[in-house]
């Protein structure tokens, strides 16, 4: 069964450092998303990406965040200068028609 | 994004019992309502979804009931099992907009 793959599964970084979270969406899907989940809390939308551009973003997705689809398969989320409050699980999702499928997440810990 | 309100926050059910989780949405443009199941340290997994043209959808032990006039929908888990213990999220969206999630319900099924 096709699945969304995320790497790394866990990333520890120092405050102020840049991190890149990587995702391989399901191959024939056209819509890609990043969500964030702070421990024990709800899943929060960050950004959606369609046709090689951002289609929608939340107020959380400020200038320190960027997304890219550098090739036909990978979809990345970059956080330029990490803050302690960026510590969370980051989930990538992809969607074909209706159903959105999520990856297993990257646990980002900023110290 | 408008809210999706989910209750209860946590739920304890005896094995074999019925688990019921409720959600209410605000955005009348929403036309797709999925439920996701999340185990600790994992990504949300699509469980079952409904569109507002039907009032009920059943898949195995899982049933969604949908009340369009009340803008409410609920998940019923029949014959609940310890393996169903997880966090459940309802969500809603319209067209290509991102999913808006409820805050989640932590279900514990005890023997």
XYZ file of C-alpha atoms in Angstrom, chain A residues 33 35 42-45 93 95 98-102, chain B residues 1-7 21-27 29-37 44-52 64-66 71-75 87-95 97-105:
71
model
C 0.662 19.580 3.314
C 1.060 19.977 9.830
C -4.247 19.100 18.218
C -2.901 18.743 14.722
C -2.317 22.252 13.340
C -2.103 23.183 9.676
C 0.419 14.672 4.241
C -3.846 13.962 -1.062
C -10.429 13.428 -1.182
C -8.404 11.385 1.276
C -5.312 12.823 2.925
C -2.660 10.394 4.096
C -0.143 11.301 6.743
C -10.031 28.411 9.328
C -13.065 27.940 11.484
C -13.107 25.570 14.381
C -14.112 21.967 14.704
C -15.120 21.322 18.303
C -14.623 17.801 19.602
C -15.795 16.126 22.793
C -17.093 10.790 20.107
C -18.822 13.950 18.969
C -17.796 16.839 16.756
C -19.413 20.089 15.707
C -18.267 22.300 12.878
C -18.850 25.953 12.071
C -18.027 26.282 8.398
C -18.904 25.091 3.262
C -17.267 21.971 4.670
C -18.160 18.960 2.556
C -15.816 16.244 3.756
C -15.544 14.928 7.303
C -12.886 12.323 8.092
C -11.938 10.669 11.333
C -8.314 9.878 12.072
C -6.866 7.434 14.585
C -2.773 10.173 12.098
C -4.265 7.314 10.095
C -7.471 7.775 8.145
C -10.178 5.641 9.716
C -13.440 6.541 8.025
C -14.922 9.590 6.317
C -18.309 10.914 5.279
C -19.718 13.491 2.923
C -22.867 15.448 3.837
C -20.130 7.950 11.379
C -23.469 9.628 12.022
C -23.934 12.994 10.348
C -23.628 20.784 11.904
C -22.627 17.807 13.991
C -21.129 14.421 13.338
C -20.076 11.588 15.556
C -17.975 8.444 15.541
C -6.438 9.317 20.156
C -9.188 10.064 17.660
C -9.417 13.288 15.691
C -12.347 14.521 13.683
C -11.723 16.979 10.872
C -13.462 18.870 8.120
C -12.674 20.700 4.929
C -14.128 21.837 1.646
C -12.707 21.306 -1.807
C -8.680 23.531 1.498
C -6.601 21.992 4.283
C -8.208 19.829 6.929
C -9.227 21.565 10.140
C -8.859 19.181 13.074
C -10.666 18.889 16.375
C -8.570 18.778 19.530
C -8.733 15.001 19.804
C -10.261 12.425 22.124
